[in-house]
Amino acid sequence: MSETYKQAPRLIHRGNKFQNQGRFFYQLPQSLMSNIFYELSGKHGNQIKLMCALIGTAGDGTFRVSRRWMMEQTGMDESGYTRARKALIDRGWLT
């Protein structure tokens, strides 16, 4: 098998991404995520995780985001969550 690195790889998903999904799933607008990835470096991983969870979750007011739920969804501990949230508030991205 000959590998070439002169062309971008194709993205092929195996299986249905929405198979066995309940009513809830993350939906992330690509243009918004591109801006977040541009502004935050890899050193800001918890901030990126927090933004993905917040942006991907229904924002119509029917869902309340608790600290506990956010930590369960992102795998962050309490101090990591607190630091990420404070950094995003300082950046003006959260109020």
PDB file of C-alpha atoms in Angstrom:
ATOM      1  CA  MET A   1       0.000   0.000   0.000  1.00  0.00           C
ATOM      2  CA  SER A   2       1.444   3.322  -1.062  1.00  0.00           C
ATOM      3  CA  GLU A   3       0.863   6.297   1.242  1.00  0.00           C
ATOM      4  CA  THR A   4       1.071   9.811  -0.086  1.00  0.00           C
ATOM      5  CA  TYR A   5       1.274  12.933   2.009  1.00  0.00           C
ATOM      6  CA  LYS A   6       0.888  15.316  -0.931  1.00  0.00           C
ATOM      7  CA  GLN A   7      -2.900  15.214  -0.704  1.00  0.00           C
ATOM      8  CA  ALA A   8      -5.194  15.815   2.252  1.00  0.00           C
ATOM      9  CA  PRO A   9      -6.661  12.597   3.650  1.00  0.00           C
ATOM     10  CA  ARG A  10     -10.325  11.819   3.043  1.00  0.00           C
ATOM     11  CA  LEU A  11     -12.661  11.838   6.019  1.00  0.00           C
ATOM     12  CA  ILE A  12     -14.797   8.710   6.028  1.00  0.00           C
ATOM     13  CA  HIS A  13     -17.022   7.838   8.990  1.00  0.00           C
ATOM     14  CA  ARG A  14     -17.708   4.187   9.657  1.00  0.00           C
ATOM     15  CA  GLY A  15     -21.298   3.623  10.598  1.00  0.00           C
ATOM     16  CA  ASN A  16     -24.001   6.154  11.231  1.00  0.00           C
ATOM     17  CA  LYS A  17     -22.913   8.993  13.528  1.00  0.00           C
ATOM     18  CA  PHE A  18     -26.452   9.333  14.865  1.00  0.00           C
ATOM     19  CA  GLN A  19     -27.178   5.631  15.296  1.00  0.00           C
ATOM     20  CA  ASN A  20     -28.489   4.730  18.747  1.00  0.00           C
ATOM     21  CA  GLN A  21     -28.504   8.384  19.700  1.00  0.00           C
ATOM     22  CA  GLY A  22     -31.188   9.614  21.977  1.00  0.00           C
ATOM     23  CA  ARG A  23     -32.808  12.928  21.519  1.00  0.00           C
ATOM     24  CA  PHE A  24     -29.683  14.812  22.616  1.00  0.00           C
ATOM     25  CA  PHE A  25     -26.451  15.315  20.687  1.00  0.00           C
ATOM     26  CA  TYR A  26     -23.857  18.040  20.257  1.00  0.00           C
ATOM     27  CA  GLN A  27     -24.202  20.237  17.205  1.00  0.00           C
ATOM     28  CA  LEU A  28     -21.259  22.571  16.555  1.00  0.00           C
ATOM     29  CA  PRO A  29     -21.336  25.195  13.779  1.00  0.00           C
ATOM     30  CA  GLN A  30     -18.092  24.809  11.845  1.00  0.00           C
ATOM     31  CA  SER A  31     -17.488  28.544  11.354  1.00  0.00           C
ATOM     32  CA  LEU A  32     -17.874  29.218  15.078  1.00  0.00           C
ATOM     33  CA  MET A  33     -15.606  26.312  16.021  1.00  0.00           C
ATOM     34  CA  SER A  34     -12.993  27.503  13.519  1.00  0.00           C
ATOM     35  CA  ASN A  35     -12.899  30.862  15.308  1.00  0.00           C
ATOM     36  CA  ILE A  36     -12.579  29.194  18.699  1.00  0.00           C
ATOM     37  CA  PHE A  37      -9.762  26.936  17.472  1.00  0.00           C
ATOM     38  CA  TYR A  38      -8.006  29.963  15.979  1.00  0.00           C
ATOM     39  CA  GLU A  39      -8.224  31.947  19.226  1.00  0.00           C
ATOM     40  CA  LEU A  40      -7.415  29.139  21.683  1.00  0.00           C
ATOM     41  CA  SER A  41      -4.244  27.069  21.482  1.00  0.00           C
ATOM     42  CA  GLY A  42      -3.738  23.479  22.554  1.00  0.00           C
ATOM     43  CA  LYS A  43      -2.685  24.799  25.945  1.00  0.00           C
ATOM     44  CA  HIS A  44      -6.311  25.871  26.467  1.00  0.00           C
ATOM     45  CA  GLY A  45      -7.785  22.378  26.220  1.00  0.00           C
ATOM     46  CA  ASN A  46     -10.281  22.747  29.058  1.00  0.00           C
ATOM     47  CA  GLN A  47     -11.511  26.044  27.644  1.00  0.00           C
ATOM     48  CA  ILE A  48     -12.041  24.351  24.274  1.00  0.00           C
ATOM     49  CA  LYS A  49     -13.882  21.456  25.948  1.00  0.00           C
ATOM     50  CA  LEU A  50     -16.078  23.874  27.850  1.00  0.00           C
ATOM     51  CA  MET A  51     -16.932  25.893  24.730  1.00  0.00           C
ATOM     52  CA  CYS A  52     -17.726  22.720  22.746  1.00  0.00           C
ATOM     53  CA  ALA A  53     -20.103  21.519  25.447  1.00  0.00           C
ATOM     54  CA  LEU A  54     -21.774  24.917  25.816  1.00  0.00           C
ATOM     55  CA  ILE A  55     -22.118  25.627  22.103  1.00  0.00           C
ATOM     56  CA  GLY A  56     -23.189  22.094  21.267  1.00  0.00           C
ATOM     57  CA  THR A  57     -25.950  21.978  23.879  1.00  0.00           C
ATOM     58  CA  ALA A  58     -29.412  23.394  23.272  1.00  0.00           C
ATOM     59  CA  GLY A  59     -29.321  27.108  24.032  1.00  0.00           C
ATOM     60  CA  ASP A  60     -33.023  27.819  23.904  1.00  0.00           C
ATOM     61  CA  GLY A  61     -33.382  28.139  27.682  1.00  0.00           C
ATOM     62  CA  THR A  62     -34.877  24.680  28.186  1.00  0.00           C
ATOM     63  CA  PHE A  63     -31.647  23.274  29.626  1.00  0.00           C
ATOM     64  CA  ARG A  64     -29.748  24.460  32.695  1.00  0.00           C
ATOM     65  CA  VAL A  65     -26.034  23.669  32.825  1.00  0.00           C
ATOM     66  CA  SER A  66     -24.837  22.693  36.281  1.00  0.00           C
ATOM     67  CA  ARG A  67     -21.209  22.523  37.366  1.00  0.00           C
ATOM     68  CA  ARG A  68     -21.616  18.801  38.068  1.00  0.00           C
ATOM     69  CA  TRP A  69     -23.110  18.076  34.627  1.00  0.00           C
ATOM     70  CA  MET A  70     -20.371  20.052  32.889  1.00  0.00           C
ATOM     71  CA  MET A  71     -17.642  18.230  34.786  1.00  0.00           C
ATOM     72  CA  GLU A  72     -19.219  14.854  33.932  1.00  0.00           C
ATOM     73  CA  GLN A  73     -19.530  15.750  30.238  1.00  0.00           C
ATOM     74  CA  THR A  74     -16.004  17.111  29.833  1.00  0.00           C
ATOM     75  CA  GLY A  75     -14.028  14.952  32.250  1.00  0.00           C
ATOM     76  CA  MET A  76     -12.683  18.024  34.037  1.00  0.00           C
ATOM     77  CA  ASP A  77     -12.146  18.137  37.775  1.00  0.00           C
ATOM     78  CA  GLU A  78     -13.571  21.032  39.765  1.00  0.00           C
ATOM     79  CA  SER A  79     -10.414  23.142  39.728  1.00  0.00           C
ATOM     80  CA  GLY A  80      -9.942  22.649  35.981  1.00  0.00           C
ATOM     81  CA  TYR A  81     -13.548  23.607  35.331  1.00  0.00           C
ATOM     82  CA  THR A  82     -13.289  26.682  37.559  1.00  0.00           C
ATOM     83  CA  ARG A  83     -10.071  27.864  35.868  1.00  0.00           C
ATOM     84  CA  ALA A  84     -11.472  27.309  32.369  1.00  0.00           C
ATOM     85  CA  ARG A  85     -14.704  29.112  33.177  1.00  0.00           C
ATOM     86  CA  LYS A  86     -12.861  32.053  34.755  1.00  0.00           C
ATOM     87  CA  ALA A  87     -10.519  32.326  31.751  1.00  0.00           C
ATOM     88  CA  LEU A  88     -13.509  32.390  29.366  1.00  0.00           C
ATOM     89  CA  ILE A  89     -15.212  35.046  31.504  1.00  0.00           C
ATOM     90  CA  ASP A  90     -12.003  37.116  31.486  1.00  0.00           C
ATOM     91  CA  ARG A  91     -11.876  36.712  27.694  1.00  0.00           C
ATOM     92  CA  GLY A  92     -15.455  38.037  27.495  1.00  0.00           C
ATOM     93  CA  TRP A  93     -16.840  34.817  26.035  1.00  0.00           C
ATOM     94  CA  LEU A  94     -19.013  33.946  29.061  1.00  0.00           C
ATOM     95  CA  THR A  95     -21.066  36.086  31.408  1.00  0.00           C
TER      96      THR A  95
END
